[in-house]
GROMACS .gro file of C-alpha atoms in nm:
model
  192
    1UNK     CA    1   0.000   0.000   0.000
    2UNK     CA    2   0.285   0.237   0.088
    3UNK     CA    3   0.454   0.162  -0.249
    4UNK     CA    4   0.132   0.242  -0.433
    5UNK     CA    5   0.104   0.578  -0.255
    6UNK     CA    6   0.465   0.662  -0.344
    7UNK     CA    7   0.411   0.568  -0.711
    8UNK     CA    8   0.096   0.782  -0.728
    9UNK     CA    9   0.272   1.077  -0.565
   10UNK     CA   10   0.564   1.053  -0.807
   11UNK     CA   11   0.321   1.032  -1.101
   12UNK     CA   12   0.153   1.354  -0.988
   13UNK     CA   13   0.490   1.527  -0.954
   14UNK     CA   14   0.593   1.414  -1.304
   15UNK     CA   15   0.270   1.546  -1.458
   16UNK     CA   16   0.309   1.876  -1.275
   17UNK     CA   17   0.666   1.914  -1.399
   18UNK     CA   18   0.562   1.853  -1.758
   19UNK     CA   19   0.290   2.113  -1.736
   20UNK     CA   20   0.516   2.372  -1.575
   21UNK     CA   21   0.794   2.305  -1.825
   22UNK     CA   22   0.550   2.352  -2.111
   23UNK     CA   23   0.412   2.670  -1.959
   24UNK     CA   24   0.764   2.805  -1.906
   25UNK     CA   25   0.845   2.739  -2.271
   26UNK     CA   26   0.536   2.926  -2.379
   27UNK     CA   27   0.621   3.231  -2.170
   28UNK     CA   28   0.989   3.267  -2.259
   29UNK     CA   29   0.914   3.528  -2.520
   30UNK     CA   30   0.989   3.296  -2.809
   31UNK     CA   31   0.747   3.249  -3.094
   32UNK     CA   32   0.474   3.002  -2.998
   33UNK     CA   33   0.446   2.674  -3.185
   34UNK     CA   34   0.137   2.791  -3.366
   35UNK     CA   35  -0.050   3.120  -3.400
   36UNK     CA   36  -0.292   3.245  -3.661
   37UNK     CA   37  -0.299   3.587  -3.828
   38UNK     CA   38  -0.507   3.732  -4.111
   39UNK     CA   39  -0.360   3.917  -4.407
   40UNK     CA   40  -0.461   4.281  -4.443
   41UNK     CA   41  -0.589   4.256  -4.801
   42UNK     CA   42  -0.921   4.292  -4.979
   43UNK     CA   43  -1.172   4.017  -4.929
   44UNK     CA   44  -1.155   3.723  -4.694
   45UNK     CA   45  -0.819   3.550  -4.687
   46UNK     CA   46  -0.745   3.215  -4.531
   47UNK     CA   47  -0.555   3.250  -4.203
   48UNK     CA   48  -0.177   3.212  -4.219
   49UNK     CA   49  -0.057   2.961  -3.964
   50UNK     CA   50   0.274   3.062  -3.803
   51UNK     CA   51   0.455   2.777  -3.630
   52UNK     CA   52   0.687   2.484  -3.664
   53UNK     CA   53   0.442   2.207  -3.743
   54UNK     CA   54   0.410   2.072  -4.097
   55UNK     CA   55   0.199   2.312  -4.304
   56UNK     CA   56   0.267   2.618  -4.090
   57UNK     CA   57   0.488   2.910  -4.190
   58UNK     CA   58   0.819   2.890  -4.005
   59UNK     CA   59   0.875   3.182  -3.764
   60UNK     CA   60   1.176   3.411  -3.806
   61UNK     CA   61   1.507   3.272  -3.686
   62UNK     CA   62   1.864   3.395  -3.705
   63UNK     CA   63   2.202   3.279  -3.575
   64UNK     CA   64   2.572   3.331  -3.639
   65UNK     CA   65   2.750   3.119  -3.898
   66UNK     CA   66   3.086   2.955  -3.822
   67UNK     CA   67   3.259   3.224  -4.028
   68UNK     CA   68   3.096   3.501  -3.821
   69UNK     CA   69   2.838   3.605  -4.080
   70UNK     CA   70   2.468   3.620  -3.999
   71UNK     CA   71   2.229   3.338  -4.087
   72UNK     CA   72   1.878   3.469  -4.139
   73UNK     CA   73   1.617   3.208  -4.227
   74UNK     CA   74   1.378   3.469  -4.371
   75UNK     CA   75   1.646   3.566  -4.626
   76UNK     CA   76   1.643   3.207  -4.760
   77UNK     CA   77   1.293   3.231  -4.910
   78UNK     CA   78   1.435   3.167  -5.258
   79UNK     CA   79   1.564   2.826  -5.152
   80UNK     CA   80   1.436   2.509  -4.997
   81UNK     CA   81   1.611   2.478  -4.659
   82UNK     CA   82   1.681   2.159  -4.467
   83UNK     CA   83   1.752   2.289  -4.117
   84UNK     CA   84   1.925   2.033  -3.893
   85UNK     CA   85   1.965   2.095  -3.518
   86UNK     CA   86   2.260   1.899  -3.378
   87UNK     CA   87   2.557   1.893  -3.139
   88UNK     CA   88   2.909   1.751  -3.161
   89UNK     CA   89   2.855   1.536  -2.850
   90UNK     CA   90   2.534   1.378  -2.989
   91UNK     CA   91   2.593   1.024  -3.121
   92UNK     CA   92   2.281   1.009  -3.342
   93UNK     CA   93   2.376   1.352  -3.484
   94UNK     CA   94   2.714   1.217  -3.588
   95UNK     CA   95   2.547   0.915  -3.747
   96UNK     CA   96   2.332   1.125  -3.982
   97UNK     CA   97   2.607   1.361  -4.104
   98UNK     CA   98   2.695   1.145  -4.410
   99UNK     CA   99   2.330   1.146  -4.521
  100UNK     CA  100   2.299   1.523  -4.474
  101UNK     CA  101   2.621   1.568  -4.671
  102UNK     CA  102   2.486   1.341  -4.948
  103UNK     CA  103   2.163   1.544  -4.965
  104UNK     CA  104   2.368   1.863  -4.983
  105UNK     CA  105   2.584   1.722  -5.264
  106UNK     CA  106   2.287   1.589  -5.461
  107UNK     CA  107   2.043   1.879  -5.432
  108UNK     CA  108   2.241   2.201  -5.371
  109UNK     CA  109   2.262   2.283  -5.741
  110UNK     CA  110   1.883   2.243  -5.765
  111UNK     CA  111   1.814   2.492  -5.484
  112UNK     CA  112   1.830   2.293  -5.158
  113UNK     CA  113   2.037   2.443  -4.880
  114UNK     CA  114   2.126   2.209  -4.596
  115UNK     CA  115   2.207   2.414  -4.285
  116UNK     CA  116   2.332   2.258  -3.965
  117UNK     CA  117   2.259   2.449  -3.646
  118UNK     CA  118   2.496   2.348  -3.368
  119UNK     CA  119   2.365   2.396  -3.016
  120UNK     CA  120   2.710   2.326  -2.870
  121UNK     CA  121   2.826   2.549  -2.587
  122UNK     CA  122   3.192   2.458  -2.645
  123UNK     CA  123   3.265   2.754  -2.872
  124UNK     CA  124   3.336   2.828  -3.235
  125UNK     CA  125   3.678   2.661  -3.255
  126UNK     CA  126   3.556   2.327  -3.119
  127UNK     CA  127   3.267   2.319  -3.367
  128UNK     CA  128   3.496   2.424  -3.657
  129UNK     CA  129   3.738   2.145  -3.567
  130UNK     CA  130   3.452   1.892  -3.562
  131UNK     CA  131   3.313   2.017  -3.896
  132UNK     CA  132   3.658   1.989  -4.058
  133UNK     CA  133   3.716   1.641  -3.915
  134UNK     CA  134   3.377   1.517  -4.040
  135UNK     CA  135   3.427   1.687  -4.382
  136UNK     CA  136   3.098   1.874  -4.356
  137UNK     CA  137   3.076   2.116  -4.650
  138UNK     CA  138   2.723   2.243  -4.592
  139UNK     CA  139   2.684   2.567  -4.391
  140UNK     CA  140   2.683   2.548  -4.011
  141UNK     CA  141   2.538   2.806  -3.774
  142UNK     CA  142   2.603   2.835  -3.401
  143UNK     CA  143   2.324   2.860  -3.147
  144UNK     CA  144   2.476   2.788  -2.803
  145UNK     CA  145   2.168   2.932  -2.631
  146UNK     CA  146   1.947   2.674  -2.807
  147UNK     CA  147   1.702   2.932  -2.944
  148UNK     CA  148   1.621   2.702  -3.236
  149UNK     CA  149   1.536   2.413  -3.002
  150UNK     CA  150   1.300   2.642  -2.810
  151UNK     CA  151   1.147   2.764  -3.135
  152UNK     CA  152   1.095   2.407  -3.256
  153UNK     CA  153   0.975   2.307  -2.908
  154UNK     CA  154   1.209   2.010  -2.898
  155UNK     CA  155   1.458   1.866  -2.658
  156UNK     CA  156   1.547   1.589  -2.904
  157UNK     CA  157   1.873   1.597  -3.096
  158UNK     CA  158   1.887   1.574  -3.385
  159UNK     CA  159   1.573   1.752  -3.504
  160UNK     CA  160   1.536   1.842  -3.870
  161UNK     CA  161   1.282   2.050  -4.063
  162UNK     CA  162   1.240   2.104  -4.436
  163UNK     CA  163   1.120   2.454  -4.521
  164UNK     CA  164   0.983   2.542  -4.865
  165UNK     CA  165   1.051   2.853  -5.072
  166UNK     CA  166   0.733   3.006  -4.932
  167UNK     CA  167   0.856   2.957  -4.576
  168UNK     CA  168   0.621   2.670  -4.493
  169UNK     CA  169   0.735   2.364  -4.299
  170UNK     CA  170   0.710   2.072  -4.539
  171UNK     CA  171   0.861   1.792  -4.329
  172UNK     CA  172   0.978   1.757  -3.970
  173UNK     CA  173   1.155   1.481  -3.781
  174UNK     CA  174   1.280   1.468  -3.422
  175UNK     CA  175   1.531   1.187  -3.467
  176UNK     CA  176   1.801   1.072  -3.708
  177UNK     CA  177   1.762   1.145  -4.079
  178UNK     CA  178   1.806   0.797  -4.218
  179UNK     CA  179   1.974   0.707  -4.543
  180UNK     CA  180   1.745   0.758  -4.843
  181UNK     CA  181   1.439   0.840  -4.632
  182UNK     CA  182   1.157   0.812  -4.892
  183UNK     CA  183   0.934   1.073  -4.724
  184UNK     CA  184   1.215   1.328  -4.706
  185UNK     CA  185   1.324   1.260  -5.063
  186UNK     CA  186   0.967   1.304  -5.188
  187UNK     CA  187   0.927   1.628  -4.989
  188UNK     CA  188   1.257   1.769  -5.121
  189UNK     CA  189   1.187   1.680  -5.482
  190UNK     CA  190   0.836   1.822  -5.479
  191UNK     CA  191   0.960   2.143  -5.313
  192UNK     CA  192   1.233   2.199  -5.570
   0.00000   0.00000   0.00000
């Protein structure tokens, strides 16, 4: 009976933590996962969904590239962007690098831009060294504060989103991008 009471108490604490963590995420001042706005044009317009779920328009996001230049997602509206959130210490992230590199090599000339966003706190030099060692030729941005993870509302690394030329999220996955993923390939090819 005492064990049952302890299990129930721990279950209540776990549920409370999840709710408070979610509420804290919502009040951090970051863009919420999904909001709706109406265009200021003549006649009724369908609402534009802003968020990070498939079908929504990706919110604004910027970071600093490894070379010190600014990465601004909104400025990439002429390209299809595969945005990959990763870290050097993440085993699954390391596993998917060859596939991301292959996608970059195959589709860059057609308008796909693979962009890795490192959430490492170890600094620019450590990430540069890792990128060189792994022979990653696609662009890499640094986000040691994890703003992108907050924006995507994920604590899972890697997390990857495909964003179309119109800024809409076309595909999203919170785990490893596997070799020749048919859903991702279809989404990329139809977006290009």
